[in-house]
Amino acid sequence: MKPLSQFASLLLITLSFAHTARATEYPLPPGNSRLIGENSTYTVPNDGRSLEKVAAEYKIGLLGMLEANPGTDPWLPKAGSQLTIPTQMLLPDTKREGIVVNVAELRLYYYPKGANKVIVYPIGIGQLGANTPAMVTSISQKIPNPTWTPTPNIRKRYAAEGKKLPVTVPAGPDNPMGLYAMRLAYGQGHYLIHGTNADFGIGMRVSSGCIRLRPDDIEALFSSVPKGTRVQIINQPVKYAVEPDGKRYMEVHQPLSHNDKDDPQTMPITLTTHAKKFVKSDDSDTAVIKEAIARRSGMPVLVNSGEKIDDSQGMPAILQ
């Protein structure tokens, strides 16, 4: 029975990674629709894997997994427990072109030119005090096997922690930028989209302001994105949409903290003027919206009020 068991395990792993490859690429919905993907569930095996390993398998960021599964031990999820894999989302409310980075949800959206699809990657962003700024720019340079020259501000931050950085870190597996980097034409060119040599930190605020991807993700993105591609970085912790079938969705993420005393789960979220109109609409259930804002699951929540609406797509209807 042992060889059969090993084969079954290998098959399950293969199927999991096949699912993973599909989970990051979605057909692009029409312009009046923003809902993509479907969530799934995952039963934690008794194999000692961390939540980061599970997240990486499904191309999800760590904080995204924790938002969807609050209370889960990030180091050792309980064997036999059920996790939600949050692969359903609303596209950001902005132009569908090139690369769109929403720092609040720690995701990068790539819209390949001429292709009717969007590819979504989890990312790491600037840590507290080294924020990744909002911008509209472009890819100015593509750099395989980059070296890393820490800026004066990075040196000061490391020095405050008692760490002395070398003048330049050579290219290779020990380079914090990984094996691929794309420079942004913003400011003095200090911001890049790059890889990492760490196994932990994607889907978290860990960088010095750059946008960080897992090694296989940056390799795929690097090979697909042409120089000159438009890049937009936004901060939208709250996304909402009215779909063509009348369903109204709101997706709420933990906002980025401003100081070390902020609790992203409880700190206030400022709604835009259009978001306030969406909330106050007679078609929206304000009680459900209030609960969604408090919960901050990072997943689309159906917030319709009134009569039961068509749920032919398998989504639960909300009754007032």
mmCIF file of C-alpha atoms in Angstrom:
data_model
loop_
_atom_site.group_PDB
_atom_site.id
_atom_site.type_symbol
_atom_site.label_atom_id
_atom_site.label_comp_id
_atom_site.label_asym_id
_atom_site.label_seq_id
_atom_site.Cartn_x
_atom_site.Cartn_y
_atom_site.Cartn_z
ATOM 1 C CA MET A 1 0.000 0.000 0.000
ATOM 2 C CA LYS A 2 2.910 2.374 0.589
ATOM 3 C CA PRO A 3 3.796 2.870 -3.114
ATOM 4 C CA LEU A 4 0.111 3.546 -3.847
ATOM 5 C CA SER A 5 -0.016 6.065 -1.006
ATOM 6 C CA GLN A 6 3.062 7.823 -2.342
ATOM 7 C CA PHE A 7 1.538 7.922 -5.808
ATOM 8 C CA ALA A 8 -1.718 9.333 -4.421
ATOM 9 C CA SER A 9 0.187 12.031 -2.564
ATOM 10 C CA LEU A 10 2.126 12.935 -5.690
ATOM 11 C CA LEU A 11 -1.106 13.089 -7.673
ATOM 12 C CA LEU A 12 -2.702 15.396 -5.113
ATOM 13 C CA ILE A 13 0.325 17.696 -5.184
ATOM 14 C CA THR A 14 0.252 17.747 -8.987
ATOM 15 C CA LEU A 15 -3.448 18.586 -9.003
ATOM 16 C CA SER A 16 -2.927 21.293 -6.400
ATOM 17 C CA PHE A 17 -0.289 22.993 -8.500
ATOM 18 C CA ALA A 18 -2.436 22.627 -11.611
ATOM 19 C CA HIS A 19 -5.164 24.476 -9.689
ATOM 20 C CA THR A 20 -2.620 27.061 -8.628
ATOM 21 C CA ALA A 21 -1.634 27.853 -12.205
ATOM 22 C CA ARG A 22 -5.279 28.532 -13.090
ATOM 23 C CA ALA A 23 -5.953 30.470 -9.889
ATOM 24 C CA THR A 24 -3.799 33.438 -10.908
ATOM 25 C CA GLU A 25 -5.203 33.910 -14.409
ATOM 26 C CA TYR A 26 -8.791 34.997 -14.985
ATOM 27 C CA PRO A 27 -10.894 35.747 -18.073
ATOM 28 C CA LEU A 28 -11.381 39.510 -18.226
ATOM 29 C CA PRO A 29 -15.028 40.392 -17.525
ATOM 30 C CA PRO A 30 -16.845 43.007 -19.608
ATOM 31 C CA GLY A 31 -16.359 46.661 -18.762
ATOM 32 C CA ASN A 32 -19.533 46.812 -16.645
ATOM 33 C CA SER A 33 -18.414 43.882 -14.469
ATOM 34 C CA ARG A 34 -15.572 43.592 -11.959
ATOM 35 C CA LEU A 35 -16.163 40.270 -10.179
ATOM 36 C CA ILE A 36 -13.663 37.517 -11.031
ATOM 37 C CA GLY A 37 -12.845 34.068 -9.687
ATOM 38 C CA GLU A 38 -14.359 31.808 -7.055
ATOM 39 C CA ASN A 39 -13.291 30.965 -3.524
ATOM 40 C CA SER A 40 -12.496 27.396 -2.577
ATOM 41 C CA THR A 41 -11.808 25.439 0.606
ATOM 42 C CA TYR A 42 -8.723 23.544 1.693
ATOM 43 C CA THR A 43 -8.373 20.904 4.378
ATOM 44 C CA VAL A 44 -5.099 21.279 6.253
ATOM 45 C CA PRO A 45 -3.087 18.013 6.106
ATOM 46 C CA ASN A 46 -0.987 16.784 8.992
ATOM 47 C CA ASP A 47 2.314 17.602 7.287
ATOM 48 C CA GLY A 48 3.651 20.462 9.413
ATOM 49 C CA ARG A 49 3.465 23.054 6.650
ATOM 50 C CA SER A 50 3.141 26.728 7.547
ATOM 51 C CA LEU A 51 0.310 28.919 6.301
ATOM 52 C CA GLU A 52 2.850 30.634 4.039
ATOM 53 C CA LYS A 53 3.485 27.319 2.269
ATOM 54 C CA VAL A 54 -0.246 26.839 1.714
ATOM 55 C CA ALA A 55 -0.572 30.447 0.528
ATOM 56 C CA ALA A 56 2.310 30.022 -1.923
ATOM 57 C CA GLU A 57 0.735 26.862 -3.329
ATOM 58 C CA TYR A 58 -2.422 28.778 -4.220
ATOM 59 C CA LYS A 59 -0.690 32.042 -5.224
ATOM 60 C CA ILE A 60 -2.134 33.940 -2.256
ATOM 61 C CA GLY A 61 -0.395 36.420 0.029
ATOM 62 C CA LEU A 62 0.000 35.583 3.707
ATOM 63 C CA LEU A 63 -2.101 38.471 5.022
ATOM 64 C CA GLY A 64 -4.766 37.639 2.448
ATOM 65 C CA MET A 65 -4.961 34.132 3.911
ATOM 66 C CA LEU A 66 -5.129 35.535 7.438
ATOM 67 C CA GLU A 67 -7.873 38.009 6.497
ATOM 68 C CA ALA A 68 -9.936 35.162 5.054
ATOM 69 C CA ASN A 69 -9.107 32.799 7.935
ATOM 70 C CA PRO A 70 -8.774 34.870 11.140
ATOM 71 C CA GLY A 71 -7.309 33.089 14.147
ATOM 72 C CA THR A 72 -5.330 30.610 12.042
ATOM 73 C CA ASP A 73 -1.852 29.883 13.353
ATOM 74 C CA PRO A 74 0.461 31.218 10.599
ATOM 75 C CA TRP A 75 3.271 28.881 11.647
ATOM 76 C CA LEU A 76 1.300 25.654 12.085
ATOM 77 C CA PRO A 77 -2.339 25.609 10.927
ATOM 78 C CA LYS A 78 -4.376 22.978 12.750
ATOM 79 C CA ALA A 79 -4.440 19.682 10.873
ATOM 80 C CA GLY A 80 -7.929 18.820 9.668
ATOM 81 C CA SER A 81 -9.178 22.411 9.816
ATOM 82 C CA GLN A 82 -10.856 24.011 6.809
ATOM 83 C CA LEU A 83 -9.295 27.087 5.230
ATOM 84 C CA THR A 84 -10.901 29.431 2.743
ATOM 85 C CA ILE A 85 -8.735 30.072 -0.322
ATOM 86 C CA PRO A 86 -9.667 33.668 -1.279
ATOM 87 C CA THR A 87 -9.402 33.548 -5.053
ATOM 88 C CA GLN A 88 -12.550 35.560 -5.745
ATOM 89 C CA MET A 89 -12.089 39.334 -5.940
ATOM 90 C CA LEU A 90 -13.245 42.581 -7.471
ATOM 91 C CA LEU A 91 -10.979 44.226 -10.009
ATOM 92 C CA PRO A 92 -9.664 47.602 -8.779
ATOM 93 C CA ASP A 93 -11.716 50.590 -9.852
ATOM 94 C CA THR A 94 -9.220 52.014 -12.312
ATOM 95 C CA LYS A 95 -7.983 51.717 -15.893
ATOM 96 C CA ARG A 96 -7.468 48.130 -17.044
ATOM 97 C CA GLU A 97 -4.098 48.566 -18.660
ATOM 98 C CA GLY A 98 -0.596 47.279 -17.992
ATOM 99 C CA ILE A 99 0.171 46.715 -14.309
ATOM 100 C CA VAL A 100 -2.095 47.876 -11.502
ATOM 101 C CA VAL A 101 -0.848 47.490 -7.929
ATOM 102 C CA ASN A 102 -3.325 47.890 -5.082
ATOM 103 C CA VAL A 103 -1.135 48.225 -1.998
ATOM 104 C CA ALA A 104 -4.098 47.901 0.376
ATOM 105 C CA GLU A 105 -4.858 44.373 -0.824
ATOM 106 C CA LEU A 106 -1.224 43.466 -1.523
ATOM 107 C CA ARG A 107 -1.988 42.337 -5.067
ATOM 108 C CA LEU A 108 -0.620 43.119 -8.507
ATOM 109 C CA TYR A 109 -2.932 42.916 -11.517
ATOM 110 C CA TYR A 110 -1.399 42.503 -14.971
ATOM 111 C CA TYR A 111 -3.536 43.128 -18.056
ATOM 112 C CA PRO A 112 -1.563 41.746 -21.035
ATOM 113 C CA LYS A 113 -2.031 43.945 -24.095
ATOM 114 C CA GLY A 114 -4.378 42.396 -26.635
ATOM 115 C CA ALA A 115 -5.344 39.510 -24.349
ATOM 116 C CA ASN A 116 -8.773 39.170 -22.806
ATOM 117 C CA LYS A 117 -7.451 38.178 -19.386
ATOM 118 C CA VAL A 118 -5.986 39.480 -16.149
ATOM 119 C CA ILE A 119 -3.212 37.809 -14.162
ATOM 120 C CA VAL A 120 -3.090 38.382 -10.413
ATOM 121 C CA TYR A 121 -0.015 38.072 -8.198
ATOM 122 C CA PRO A 122 0.407 38.461 -4.419
ATOM 123 C CA ILE A 123 3.085 40.982 -3.477
ATOM 124 C CA GLY A 124 5.100 42.366 -0.596
ATOM 125 C CA ILE A 125 5.189 46.161 -0.246
ATOM 126 C CA GLY A 126 6.959 48.874 1.725
ATOM 127 C CA GLN A 127 7.062 48.463 5.474
ATOM 128 C CA LEU A 128 5.931 51.107 7.942
ATOM 129 C CA GLY A 129 8.099 54.175 7.400
ATOM 130 C CA ALA A 130 9.044 53.060 3.886
ATOM 131 C CA ASN A 131 5.685 53.205 2.166
ATOM 132 C CA THR A 132 5.185 52.273 -1.474
ATOM 133 C CA PRO A 133 3.766 55.536 -2.887
ATOM 134 C CA ALA A 134 0.800 55.967 -5.211
ATOM 135 C CA MET A 135 1.877 56.758 -8.759
ATOM 136 C CA VAL A 136 1.219 56.409 -12.467
ATOM 137 C CA THR A 137 4.447 55.552 -14.244
ATOM 138 C CA SER A 138 5.980 52.897 -16.492
ATOM 139 C CA ILE A 139 8.623 50.188 -16.655
ATOM 140 C CA SER A 140 11.842 52.034 -17.558
ATOM 141 C CA GLN A 141 14.307 49.135 -17.324
ATOM 142 C CA LYS A 142 14.255 45.346 -17.141
ATOM 143 C CA ILE A 143 17.186 43.893 -15.205
ATOM 144 C CA PRO A 144 18.003 40.172 -15.136
ATOM 145 C CA ASN A 145 20.344 39.115 -12.326
ATOM 146 C CA PRO A 146 20.231 42.516 -10.579
ATOM 147 C CA THR A 147 22.723 43.737 -8.013
ATOM 148 C CA TRP A 148 21.458 45.624 -4.964
ATOM 149 C CA THR A 149 22.883 48.965 -3.868
ATOM 150 C CA PRO A 150 21.101 50.042 -0.663
ATOM 151 C CA THR A 151 20.046 53.696 -0.538
ATOM 152 C CA PRO A 152 21.193 55.973 2.331
ATOM 153 C CA ASN A 153 17.762 55.705 3.966
ATOM 154 C CA ILE A 154 17.895 51.913 3.839
ATOM 155 C CA ARG A 155 21.377 52.006 5.388
ATOM 156 C CA LYS A 156 20.147 54.227 8.213
ATOM 157 C CA ARG A 157 17.205 51.936 8.924
ATOM 158 C CA TYR A 158 19.410 48.844 9.037
ATOM 159 C CA ALA A 159 22.046 50.655 11.100
ATOM 160 C CA ALA A 160 19.381 51.516 13.680
ATOM 161 C CA GLU A 161 18.878 47.770 14.060
ATOM 162 C CA GLY A 162 22.619 47.187 14.440
ATOM 163 C CA LYS A 163 23.052 45.816 10.922
ATOM 164 C CA LYS A 164 25.730 47.071 8.528
ATOM 165 C CA LEU A 165 24.987 46.618 4.856
ATOM 166 C CA PRO A 166 27.630 46.157 2.162
ATOM 167 C CA VAL A 167 27.984 48.867 -0.467
ATOM 168 C CA THR A 168 26.644 46.505 -3.133
ATOM 169 C CA VAL A 169 25.190 43.010 -2.944
ATOM 170 C CA PRO A 170 26.209 41.055 -6.080
ATOM 171 C CA ALA A 171 23.746 39.218 -8.292
ATOM 172 C CA GLY A 172 22.903 35.680 -7.330
ATOM 173 C CA PRO A 173 20.790 33.567 -4.991
ATOM 174 C CA ASP A 174 21.748 35.628 -1.909
ATOM 175 C CA ASN A 175 20.587 38.900 -3.423
ATOM 176 C CA PRO A 176 17.448 40.284 -1.665
ATOM 177 C CA MET A 177 16.135 41.424 -5.057
ATOM 178 C CA GLY A 178 16.087 37.904 -6.423
ATOM 179 C CA LEU A 179 16.955 37.102 -10.004
ATOM 180 C CA TYR A 180 14.739 39.600 -11.847
ATOM 181 C CA ALA A 181 13.894 43.283 -11.406
ATOM 182 C CA MET A 182 11.939 45.924 -13.309
ATOM 183 C CA ARG A 183 12.689 49.562 -12.573
ATOM 184 C CA LEU A 184 9.890 52.129 -12.419
ATOM 185 C CA ALA A 185 10.285 55.504 -14.149
ATOM 186 C CA TYR A 186 9.364 57.382 -10.986
ATOM 187 C CA GLY A 187 11.472 59.851 -9.048
ATOM 188 C CA GLN A 188 15.113 58.800 -9.134
ATOM 189 C CA GLY A 189 14.314 55.234 -10.141
ATOM 190 C CA HIS A 190 14.567 53.845 -6.610
ATOM 191 C CA TYR A 191 11.334 51.851 -6.864
ATOM 192 C CA LEU A 192 11.358 48.453 -8.538
ATOM 193 C CA ILE A 193 9.217 45.385 -9.018
ATOM 194 C CA HIS A 194 11.520 42.502 -8.152
ATOM 195 C CA GLY A 195 11.904 39.032 -6.726
ATOM 196 C CA THR A 196 13.223 37.876 -3.378
ATOM 197 C CA ASN A 197 15.611 35.386 -1.838
ATOM 198 C CA ALA A 198 13.339 34.878 1.193
ATOM 199 C CA ASP A 199 10.682 32.214 1.678
ATOM 200 C CA PHE A 200 8.521 34.476 3.827
ATOM 201 C CA GLY A 201 7.022 37.933 3.406
ATOM 202 C CA ILE A 202 4.884 37.906 0.263
ATOM 203 C CA GLY A 203 1.521 39.405 1.091
ATOM 204 C CA MET A 204 3.082 41.499 3.855
ATOM 205 C CA ARG A 205 4.667 44.919 4.428
ATOM 206 C CA VAL A 206 8.287 43.865 4.362
ATOM 207 C CA SER A 207 10.207 45.800 1.712
ATOM 208 C CA SER A 208 11.977 49.161 1.673
ATOM 209 C CA GLY A 209 9.305 50.554 -0.642
ATOM 210 C CA CYS A 210 9.705 48.264 -3.638
ATOM 211 C CA ILE A 211 7.165 45.709 -4.827
ATOM 212 C CA ARG A 212 8.289 42.166 -4.117
ATOM 213 C CA LEU A 213 7.090 38.917 -5.737
ATOM 214 C CA ARG A 214 7.854 35.249 -5.171
ATOM 215 C CA PRO A 215 10.652 33.914 -7.432
ATOM 216 C CA ASP A 216 8.427 31.995 -9.861
ATOM 217 C CA ASP A 217 5.957 34.871 -10.086
ATOM 218 C CA ILE A 218 8.552 37.545 -10.887
ATOM 219 C CA GLU A 219 10.093 35.253 -13.492
ATOM 220 C CA ALA A 220 6.717 34.858 -15.223
ATOM 221 C CA LEU A 221 5.915 38.568 -14.987
ATOM 222 C CA PHE A 222 9.387 39.610 -16.134
ATOM 223 C CA SER A 223 9.133 37.442 -19.241
ATOM 224 C CA SER A 224 5.686 38.816 -20.123
ATOM 225 C CA VAL A 225 5.898 42.555 -19.437
ATOM 226 C CA PRO A 226 7.492 44.763 -22.138
ATOM 227 C CA LYS A 227 9.612 47.765 -21.287
ATOM 228 C CA GLY A 228 7.455 50.894 -21.287
ATOM 229 C CA THR A 229 4.407 49.112 -19.835
ATOM 230 C CA ARG A 230 2.124 51.422 -17.861
ATOM 231 C CA VAL A 231 2.234 50.931 -14.079
ATOM 232 C CA GLN A 232 -0.308 52.389 -11.677
ATOM 233 C CA ILE A 233 -0.036 52.060 -7.898
ATOM 234 C CA ILE A 234 -3.206 52.754 -5.904
ATOM 235 C CA ASN A 235 -4.469 52.363 -2.346
ATOM 236 C CA GLN A 236 -8.041 51.004 -2.326
ATOM 237 C CA PRO A 237 -8.845 49.104 0.898
ATOM 238 C CA VAL A 238 -12.545 49.157 -0.041
ATOM 239 C CA LYS A 239 -13.718 47.963 -3.444
ATOM 240 C CA TYR A 240 -17.356 47.746 -4.512
ATOM 241 C CA ALA A 241 -19.322 46.989 -7.647
ATOM 242 C CA VAL A 242 -22.787 46.590 -9.092
ATOM 243 C CA GLU A 243 -22.723 43.616 -11.443
ATOM 244 C CA PRO A 244 -24.811 43.348 -14.644
ATOM 245 C CA ASP A 245 -27.243 40.931 -12.915
ATOM 246 C CA GLY A 246 -27.929 43.514 -10.192
ATOM 247 C CA LYS A 247 -25.785 41.946 -7.499
ATOM 248 C CA ARG A 248 -23.932 44.446 -5.356
ATOM 249 C CA TYR A 249 -20.585 43.492 -3.824
ATOM 250 C CA MET A 250 -18.213 45.073 -1.361
ATOM 251 C CA GLU A 251 -14.682 43.818 -0.680
ATOM 252 C CA VAL A 252 -12.926 45.249 2.385
ATOM 253 C CA HIS A 253 -9.258 44.834 3.269
ATOM 254 C CA GLN A 254 -7.379 45.957 6.329
ATOM 255 C CA PRO A 255 -6.108 49.487 5.636
ATOM 256 C CA LEU A 256 -2.391 50.215 5.807
ATOM 257 C CA SER A 257 -1.317 51.412 9.243
ATOM 258 C CA HIS A 258 0.221 54.863 9.618
ATOM 259 C CA ASN A 259 2.192 54.165 12.804
ATOM 260 C CA ASP A 260 3.072 51.264 15.074
ATOM 261 C CA LYS A 261 0.074 51.979 17.319
ATOM 262 C CA ASP A 262 -2.498 51.469 14.558
ATOM 263 C CA ASP A 263 -4.499 48.242 14.517
ATOM 264 C CA PRO A 264 -5.459 47.569 10.867
ATOM 265 C CA GLN A 265 -8.412 45.462 12.021
ATOM 266 C CA THR A 266 -10.043 48.299 13.970
ATOM 267 C CA MET A 267 -8.614 51.576 12.605
ATOM 268 C CA PRO A 268 -11.160 53.741 10.753
ATOM 269 C CA ILE A 269 -11.600 53.362 7.010
ATOM 270 C CA THR A 270 -12.385 56.508 5.023
ATOM 271 C CA LEU A 271 -14.913 55.928 2.253
ATOM 272 C CA THR A 272 -14.786 57.889 -0.983
ATOM 273 C CA THR A 273 -17.769 59.977 -2.083
ATOM 274 C CA HIS A 274 -18.813 57.304 -4.588
ATOM 275 C CA ALA A 275 -18.453 54.557 -1.965
ATOM 276 C CA LYS A 276 -20.721 56.507 0.381
ATOM 277 C CA LYS A 277 -23.342 56.734 -2.370
ATOM 278 C CA PHE A 278 -23.058 52.964 -2.887
ATOM 279 C CA VAL A 279 -23.569 52.362 0.848
ATOM 280 C CA LYS A 280 -26.534 54.769 1.134
ATOM 281 C CA SER A 281 -28.327 53.368 -1.904
ATOM 282 C CA ASP A 282 -31.737 51.815 -1.241
ATOM 283 C CA ASP A 283 -30.415 48.733 -3.018
ATOM 284 C CA SER A 284 -27.658 48.232 -0.423
ATOM 285 C CA ASP A 285 -28.106 46.555 2.964
ATOM 286 C CA THR A 286 -26.287 48.929 5.305
ATOM 287 C CA ALA A 287 -26.233 46.383 8.143
ATOM 288 C CA VAL A 288 -24.437 43.850 5.968
ATOM 289 C CA ILE A 289 -22.038 46.553 4.748
ATOM 290 C CA LYS A 290 -21.300 47.617 8.326
ATOM 291 C CA GLU A 291 -20.521 44.007 9.196
ATOM 292 C CA ALA A 292 -18.285 43.642 6.097
ATOM 293 C CA ILE A 293 -16.328 46.761 7.043
ATOM 294 C CA ALA A 294 -15.859 45.466 10.585
ATOM 295 C CA ARG A 295 -14.920 41.944 9.456
ATOM 296 C CA ARG A 296 -12.456 43.032 6.706
ATOM 297 C CA SER A 297 -12.270 39.564 5.167
ATOM 298 C CA GLY A 298 -10.616 40.694 1.927
ATOM 299 C CA MET A 299 -13.308 38.814 -0.022
ATOM 300 C CA PRO A 300 -16.339 40.120 -1.968
ATOM 301 C CA VAL A 301 -19.510 40.174 0.140
ATOM 302 C CA LEU A 302 -22.984 40.302 -1.402
ATOM 303 C CA VAL A 303 -24.708 43.370 0.064
ATOM 304 C CA ASN A 304 -28.066 43.591 -1.732
ATOM 305 C CA SER A 305 -31.164 44.558 0.186
ATOM 306 C CA GLY A 306 -34.807 43.904 -0.614
ATOM 307 C CA GLU A 307 -36.165 40.980 -2.555
ATOM 308 C CA LYS A 308 -34.207 37.851 -3.273
ATOM 309 C CA ILE A 309 -32.188 38.267 -6.454
ATOM 310 C CA ASP A 310 -31.100 35.737 -9.030
ATOM 311 C CA ASP A 311 -28.470 33.423 -7.530
ATOM 312 C CA SER A 312 -28.052 31.194 -10.568
ATOM 313 C CA GLN A 313 -24.290 31.623 -10.324
ATOM 314 C CA GLY A 314 -24.272 29.851 -6.985
ATOM 315 C CA MET A 315 -23.846 32.930 -4.793
ATOM 316 C CA PRO A 316 -26.058 33.183 -1.679
ATOM 317 C CA ALA A 317 -28.762 35.857 -1.800
ATOM 318 C CA ILE A 318 -29.049 38.439 0.969
ATOM 319 C CA LEU A 319 -32.516 39.199 2.365
ATOM 320 C CA GLN A 320 -33.336 42.502 4.075
#
